[in-house]
mmCIF file of N, CA and C and ligand atoms in Angstrom:
data_model
loop_
_atom_site.group_PDB
_atom_site.id
_atom_site.type_symbol
_atom_site.label_atom_id
_atom_site.label_comp_id
_atom_site.label_asym_id
_atom_site.label_seq_id
_atom_site.Cartn_x
_atom_site.Cartn_y
_atom_site.Cartn_z
ATOM 1 N N MET A 22 -27.936 18.909 -6.780
ATOM 2 C CA MET A 22 -27.704 17.762 -5.883
ATOM 3 C C MET A 22 -26.208 17.571 -5.625
ATOM 4 N N GLU A 23 -25.868 17.365 -4.394
ATOM 5 C CA GLU A 23 -24.469 17.146 -4.045
ATOM 6 C C GLU A 23 -24.133 15.663 -4.105
ATOM 7 N N ARG A 24 -22.924 15.412 -4.575
ATOM 8 C CA ARG A 24 -22.493 14.020 -4.637
ATOM 9 C C ARG A 24 -21.451 13.768 -3.551
ATOM 10 N N THR A 25 -21.697 12.797 -2.724
ATOM 11 C CA THR A 25 -20.754 12.485 -1.636
ATOM 12 C C THR A 25 -20.357 11.013 -1.704
ATOM 13 N N THR A 26 -20.173 10.510 -2.918
ATOM 14 C CA THR A 26 -19.892 9.080 -3.089
ATOM 15 C C THR A 26 -18.488 8.699 -2.640
ATOM 16 N N VAL A 27 -17.531 9.662 -2.702
ATOM 17 C CA VAL A 27 -16.142 9.349 -2.391
ATOM 18 C C VAL A 27 -15.937 9.191 -0.893
ATOM 19 N N LYS A 28 -16.630 10.001 -0.121
ATOM 20 C CA LYS A 28 -16.439 9.956 1.331
ATOM 21 C C LYS A 28 -17.094 8.711 1.939
ATOM 22 N N PRO A 29 -16.409 8.143 2.948
ATOM 23 C CA PRO A 29 -16.992 6.968 3.607
ATOM 24 C C PRO A 29 -18.288 7.326 4.313
ATOM 25 N N THR A 30 -19.220 6.426 4.259
ATOM 26 C CA THR A 30 -20.517 6.693 4.875
ATOM 27 C C THR A 30 -20.447 6.491 6.373
ATOM 28 N N PHE A 31 -21.435 6.998 7.036
ATOM 29 C CA PHE A 31 -21.520 6.850 8.487
ATOM 30 C C PHE A 31 -21.575 5.368 8.861
ATOM 31 N N PHE A 32 -22.310 4.610 8.068
ATOM 32 C CA PHE A 32 -22.456 3.183 8.346
ATOM 33 C C PHE A 32 -21.115 2.459 8.260
ATOM 34 N N SER A 33 -20.315 2.775 7.242
ATOM 35 C CA SER A 33 -19.010 2.140 7.083
ATOM 36 C C SER A 33 -18.141 2.369 8.305
ATOM 37 N N LYS A 34 -18.147 3.604 8.784
ATOM 38 C CA LYS A 34 -17.340 3.935 9.965
ATOM 39 C C LYS A 34 -17.853 3.187 11.185
ATOM 40 N N MET A 35 -19.172 3.113 11.309
ATOM 41 C CA MET A 35 -19.796 2.377 12.406
ATOM 42 C C MET A 35 -19.361 0.918 12.361
ATOM 43 N N TYR A 36 -19.410 0.348 11.164
ATOM 44 C CA TYR A 36 -19.055 -1.058 10.975
ATOM 45 C C TYR A 36 -17.630 -1.312 11.445
ATOM 46 N N CYS A 37 -16.698 -0.438 11.054
ATOM 47 C CA CYS A 37 -15.294 -0.601 11.425
ATOM 48 C C CYS A 37 -15.101 -0.442 12.926
ATOM 49 N N ASN A 38 -15.859 0.475 13.518
ATOM 50 C CA ASN A 38 -15.769 0.660 14.969
ATOM 51 C C ASN A 38 -16.231 -0.580 15.706
ATOM 52 N N LEU A 39 -17.248 -1.226 15.152
ATOM 53 C CA LEU A 39 -17.814 -2.402 15.811
ATOM 54 C C LEU A 39 -17.020 -3.665 15.541
ATOM 55 N N PHE A 40 -16.675 -3.881 14.265
ATOM 56 C CA PHE A 40 -16.070 -5.166 13.887
ATOM 57 C C PHE A 40 -14.586 -5.061 13.533
ATOM 58 N N GLY A 41 -14.063 -3.840 13.495
ATOM 59 C CA GLY A 41 -12.672 -3.660 13.101
ATOM 60 C C GLY A 41 -12.551 -3.484 11.606
ATOM 61 N N HIS A 42 -11.411 -2.958 11.174
ATOM 62 C CA HIS A 42 -11.206 -2.698 9.747
ATOM 63 C C HIS A 42 -10.978 -3.999 8.986
ATOM 64 N N ASP A 43 -11.307 -3.968 7.719
ATOM 65 C CA ASP A 43 -11.113 -5.130 6.863
ATOM 66 C C ASP A 43 -10.125 -4.747 5.756
ATOM 67 N N TYR A 44 -8.835 -4.863 6.091
ATOM 68 C CA TYR A 44 -7.801 -4.383 5.179
ATOM 69 C C TYR A 44 -7.469 -5.391 4.088
ATOM 70 N N HIS A 45 -7.264 -4.859 2.890
ATOM 71 C CA HIS A 45 -6.816 -5.665 1.765
ATOM 72 C C HIS A 45 -5.589 -5.005 1.172
ATOM 73 N N VAL A 46 -4.656 -5.817 0.666
ATOM 74 C CA VAL A 46 -3.445 -5.259 0.055
ATOM 75 C C VAL A 46 -3.820 -4.578 -1.256
ATOM 76 N N THR A 47 -3.451 -3.305 -1.374
ATOM 77 C CA THR A 47 -3.743 -2.578 -2.611
ATOM 78 C C THR A 47 -2.499 -2.445 -3.480
ATOM 79 N N LYS A 48 -1.328 -2.542 -2.839
ATOM 80 C CA LYS A 48 -0.099 -2.359 -3.604
ATOM 81 C C LYS A 48 1.053 -3.034 -2.898
ATOM 82 N N LYS A 49 1.863 -3.773 -3.659
ATOM 83 C CA LYS A 49 3.079 -4.341 -3.094
ATOM 84 C C LYS A 49 4.225 -3.436 -3.499
ATOM 85 N N VAL A 50 4.780 -2.733 -2.528
ATOM 86 C CA VAL A 50 5.855 -1.776 -2.820
ATOM 87 C C VAL A 50 7.173 -2.521 -2.960
ATOM 88 N N THR A 51 7.544 -3.270 -1.921
ATOM 89 C CA THR A 51 8.709 -4.151 -1.967
ATOM 90 C C THR A 51 8.280 -5.484 -1.359
ATOM 91 N N ARG A 52 9.254 -6.361 -1.130
ATOM 92 C CA ARG A 52 8.908 -7.656 -0.531
ATOM 93 C C ARG A 52 8.331 -7.482 0.869
ATOM 94 N N HIS A 53 8.763 -6.417 1.567
ATOM 95 C CA HIS A 53 8.342 -6.239 2.954
ATOM 96 C C HIS A 53 7.327 -5.116 3.150
ATOM 97 N N VAL A 54 7.286 -4.191 2.212
ATOM 98 C CA VAL A 54 6.409 -3.034 2.369
ATOM 99 C C VAL A 54 5.196 -3.164 1.455
ATOM 100 N N LYS A 55 4.026 -3.033 2.052
ATOM 101 C CA LYS A 55 2.785 -3.106 1.277
ATOM 102 C C LYS A 55 1.864 -1.962 1.681
ATOM 103 N N GLU A 56 0.913 -1.669 0.797
ATOM 104 C CA GLU A 56 -0.116 -0.693 1.139
ATOM 105 C C GLU A 56 -1.443 -1.425 1.282
ATOM 106 N N TYR A 57 -2.221 -1.012 2.275
ATOM 107 C CA TYR A 57 -3.498 -1.666 2.562
ATOM 108 C C TYR A 57 -4.630 -0.647 2.541
ATOM 109 N N LYS A 58 -5.829 -1.142 2.238
ATOM 110 C CA LYS A 58 -6.993 -0.265 2.290
ATOM 111 C C LYS A 58 -8.155 -1.031 2.907
ATOM 112 N N CYS A 59 -8.868 -0.367 3.813
ATOM 113 C CA CYS A 59 -10.049 -0.969 4.400
ATOM 114 C C CYS A 59 -11.184 -0.879 3.390
ATOM 115 N N CYS A 60 -11.815 -2.007 3.095
ATOM 116 C CA CYS A 60 -12.847 -2.008 2.060
ATOM 117 C C CYS A 60 -14.145 -1.375 2.549
ATOM 118 N N HIS A 61 -14.250 -1.073 3.841
ATOM 119 C CA HIS A 61 -15.469 -0.453 4.352
ATOM 120 C C HIS A 61 -15.353 1.069 4.450
ATOM 121 N N CYS A 62 -14.324 1.562 5.145
ATOM 122 C CA CYS A 62 -14.225 3.014 5.352
ATOM 123 C C CYS A 62 -13.147 3.651 4.487
ATOM 124 N N LYS A 63 -12.435 2.829 3.676
ATOM 125 C CA LYS A 63 -11.410 3.312 2.746
ATOM 126 C C LYS A 63 -10.176 3.887 3.436
ATOM 127 N N LYS A 64 -10.000 3.580 4.713
ATOM 128 C CA LYS A 64 -8.802 4.011 5.424
ATOM 129 C C LYS A 64 -7.606 3.249 4.866
ATOM 130 N N GLU A 65 -6.485 3.967 4.664
ATOM 131 C CA GLU A 65 -5.308 3.348 4.070
ATOM 132 C C GLU A 65 -4.162 3.254 5.068
ATOM 133 N N LEU A 66 -3.448 2.128 5.000
ATOM 134 C CA LEU A 66 -2.296 1.892 5.859
ATOM 135 C C LEU A 66 -1.108 1.488 5.011
ATOM 136 N N THR A 67 0.076 1.614 5.591
ATOM 137 C CA THR A 67 1.263 1.103 4.936
ATOM 138 C C THR A 67 2.244 0.605 5.991
ATOM 139 N N THR A 68 3.239 -0.157 5.551
ATOM 140 C CA THR A 68 4.274 -0.633 6.458
ATOM 141 C C THR A 68 5.337 0.455 6.566
ATOM 142 N N ASN A 69 5.686 0.848 7.784
ATOM 143 C CA ASN A 69 6.733 1.866 7.932
ATOM 144 C C ASN A 69 8.103 1.207 8.102
ATOM 145 N N SER A 70 9.120 2.028 8.342
ATOM 146 C CA SER A 70 10.491 1.507 8.398
ATOM 147 C C SER A 70 10.728 0.564 9.566
ATOM 148 N N ASN A 71 9.840 0.590 10.565
ATOM 149 C CA ASN A 71 9.962 -0.325 11.699
ATOM 150 C C ASN A 71 9.229 -1.645 11.465
ATOM 151 N N GLY A 72 8.601 -1.760 10.295
ATOM 152 C CA GLY A 72 7.861 -2.971 9.991
ATOM 153 C C GLY A 72 6.477 -2.973 10.597
ATOM 154 N N LYS A 73 6.061 -1.815 11.147
ATOM 155 C CA LYS A 73 4.738 -1.711 11.751
ATOM 156 C C LYS A 73 3.779 -1.009 10.799
ATOM 157 N N LEU A 74 2.497 -1.213 11.014
ATOM 158 C CA LEU A 74 1.509 -0.566 10.166
ATOM 159 C C LEU A 74 1.242 0.858 10.646
ATOM 160 N N THR A 75 1.146 1.769 9.699
ATOM 161 C CA THR A 75 0.886 3.155 10.027
ATOM 162 C C THR A 75 -0.023 3.757 8.966
ATOM 163 N N GLU A 76 -0.660 4.868 9.288
ATOM 164 C CA GLU A 76 -1.591 5.481 8.342
ATOM 165 C C GLU A 76 -0.850 5.954 7.089
ATOM 166 N N LEU A 77 -1.446 5.698 5.937
ATOM 167 C CA LEU A 77 -0.803 6.052 4.667
ATOM 168 C C LEU A 77 -1.066 7.531 4.352
ATOM 169 N N THR A 78 -0.106 8.365 4.764
ATOM 170 C CA THR A 78 -0.218 9.792 4.481
ATOM 171 C C THR A 78 0.433 10.076 3.129
ATOM 172 N N SER A 79 0.306 11.303 2.652
ATOM 173 C CA SER A 79 0.900 11.643 1.355
ATOM 174 C C SER A 79 2.423 11.525 1.414
ATOM 175 N N THR A 80 3.008 11.766 2.612
ATOM 176 C CA THR A 80 4.451 11.608 2.782
ATOM 177 C C THR A 80 4.842 10.147 2.581
ATOM 178 N N PHE A 81 4.088 9.244 3.196
ATOM 179 C CA PHE A 81 4.385 7.818 3.054
ATOM 180 C C PHE A 81 4.159 7.357 1.614
ATOM 181 N N LYS A 82 3.175 7.947 0.935
ATOM 182 C CA LYS A 82 2.938 7.591 -0.464
ATOM 183 C C LYS A 82 4.153 7.936 -1.306
ATOM 184 N N ASP A 83 4.736 9.122 -1.039
ATOM 185 C CA ASP A 83 5.935 9.548 -1.759
ATOM 186 C C ASP A 83 7.094 8.597 -1.481
ATOM 187 N N ILE A 84 7.279 8.265 -0.189
ATOM 188 C CA ILE A 84 8.352 7.348 0.208
ATOM 189 C C ILE A 84 8.177 6.009 -0.506
ATOM 190 N N ASN A 85 6.944 5.496 -0.510
ATOM 191 C CA ASN A 85 6.665 4.213 -1.142
ATOM 192 C C ASN A 85 6.932 4.234 -2.635
ATOM 193 N N ASN A 86 6.612 5.359 -3.282
ATOM 194 C CA ASN A 86 6.876 5.478 -4.718
ATOM 195 C C ASN A 86 8.365 5.377 -5.011
ATOM 196 N N VAL A 87 9.177 6.024 -4.159
ATOM 197 C CA VAL A 87 10.634 5.969 -4.325
ATOM 198 C C VAL A 87 11.130 4.553 -4.061
ATOM 199 N N LEU A 88 10.623 3.953 -2.962
ATOM 200 C CA LEU A 88 10.996 2.585 -2.605
ATOM 201 C C LEU A 88 10.689 1.620 -3.749
ATOM 202 N N GLU A 89 9.487 1.769 -4.305
ATOM 203 C CA GLU A 89 9.049 0.894 -5.382
ATOM 204 C C GLU A 89 9.960 1.035 -6.600
ATOM 205 N N PHE A 90 10.288 2.278 -6.925
ATOM 206 C CA PHE A 90 11.161 2.566 -8.057
ATOM 207 C C PHE A 90 12.524 1.908 -7.861
ATOM 208 N N MET A 91 13.098 2.105 -6.642
ATOM 209 C CA MET A 91 14.416 1.552 -6.352
ATOM 210 C C MET A 91 14.381 0.026 -6.347
ATOM 211 N N TYR A 92 13.316 -0.517 -5.798
ATOM 212 C CA TYR A 92 13.176 -1.968 -5.689
ATOM 213 C C TYR A 92 13.142 -2.615 -7.072
ATOM 214 N N HIS A 93 12.348 -2.027 -7.986
ATOM 215 C CA HIS A 93 12.231 -2.591 -9.322
ATOM 216 C C HIS A 93 13.502 -2.389 -10.135
ATOM 217 N N LYS A 94 14.182 -1.284 -9.867
ATOM 218 C CA LYS A 94 15.439 -1.004 -10.546
ATOM 219 C C LYS A 94 16.465 -2.068 -10.150
ATOM 220 N N LYS A 95 16.505 -2.366 -8.852
ATOM 221 C CA LYS A 95 17.420 -3.361 -8.310
ATOM 222 C C LYS A 95 17.086 -4.735 -8.896
ATOM 223 N N LEU A 96 15.788 -5.051 -8.936
ATOM 224 C CA LEU A 96 15.338 -6.339 -9.463
ATOM 225 C C LEU A 96 15.756 -6.522 -10.906
ATOM 226 N N SER A 97 15.538 -5.482 -11.720
ATOM 227 C CA SER A 97 15.850 -5.603 -13.135
ATOM 228 C C SER A 97 17.353 -5.737 -13.343
ATOM 229 N N ARG A 98 18.151 -5.124 -12.426
ATOM 230 C CA ARG A 98 19.596 -5.234 -12.529
ATOM 231 C C ARG A 98 20.029 -6.666 -12.227
ATOM 232 N N VAL A 99 19.404 -7.278 -11.233
ATOM 233 C CA VAL A 99 19.713 -8.655 -10.877
ATOM 234 C C VAL A 99 19.343 -9.586 -12.032
ATOM 235 N N GLN A 100 18.172 -9.334 -12.620
ATOM 236 C CA GLN A 100 17.726 -10.167 -13.739
ATOM 237 C C GLN A 100 18.671 -10.045 -14.925
ATOM 238 N N GLN A 101 19.146 -8.824 -15.168
ATOM 239 C CA GLN A 101 20.063 -8.587 -16.270
ATOM 240 C C GLN A 101 21.383 -9.318 -16.033
ATOM 241 N N LYS A 102 21.830 -9.287 -14.781
ATOM 242 C CA LYS A 102 23.057 -9.956 -14.382
ATOM 243 C C LYS A 102 22.936 -11.457 -14.633
ATOM 244 N N MET A 103 21.795 -12.011 -14.241
ATOM 245 C CA MET A 103 21.551 -13.427 -14.434
ATOM 246 C C MET A 103 21.545 -13.782 -15.914
ATOM 247 N N TYR A 104 20.936 -12.889 -16.697
ATOM 248 C CA TYR A 104 20.850 -13.106 -18.138
ATOM 249 C C TYR A 104 22.245 -13.117 -18.750
ATOM 250 N N ASN A 105 23.067 -12.128 -18.325
ATOM 251 C CA ASN A 105 24.417 -12.009 -18.855
ATOM 252 C C ASN A 105 25.276 -13.215 -18.488
ATOM 253 N N THR A 106 25.090 -13.688 -17.271
ATOM 254 C CA THR A 106 25.871 -14.839 -16.803
ATOM 255 C C THR A 106 25.507 -16.092 -17.618
ATOM 256 N N SER A 107 24.206 -16.266 -17.838
ATOM 257 C CA SER A 107 23.781 -17.469 -18.563
ATOM 258 C C SER A 107 24.131 -17.387 -20.039
ATOM 259 N N ALA A 108 24.258 -16.141 -20.561
ATOM 260 C CA ALA A 108 24.565 -15.989 -21.973
ATOM 261 C C ALA A 108 26.040 -16.183 -22.237
ATOM 262 N N ALA A 109 26.890 -15.950 -21.232
ATOM 263 C CA ALA A 109 28.323 -16.014 -21.425
ATOM 264 C C ALA A 109 28.849 -17.446 -21.480
HETATM 265 ZN ZN1 ZN B 8 -12.392 0.489 8.097
#
């Protein structure tokens, strides 16, 4: 028996064609960049450099991973700075 549970079903695609995608935020990369996934057909989107939504390709996933890393690094540096200032 073949298992096809990962692939979106015909019905899910039909639903999205009729009613539109139902996107939910799956990941907050930075304050402005987020990743979204349609809960029906599992289509993924992300915010690109123009602030517009675009399909989440493996290239964009890589970019987002770097963005996320840099964003958190910057955040922790700011927090450390605040800590040092208050401790002094
Ligand atoms: Zn959809």
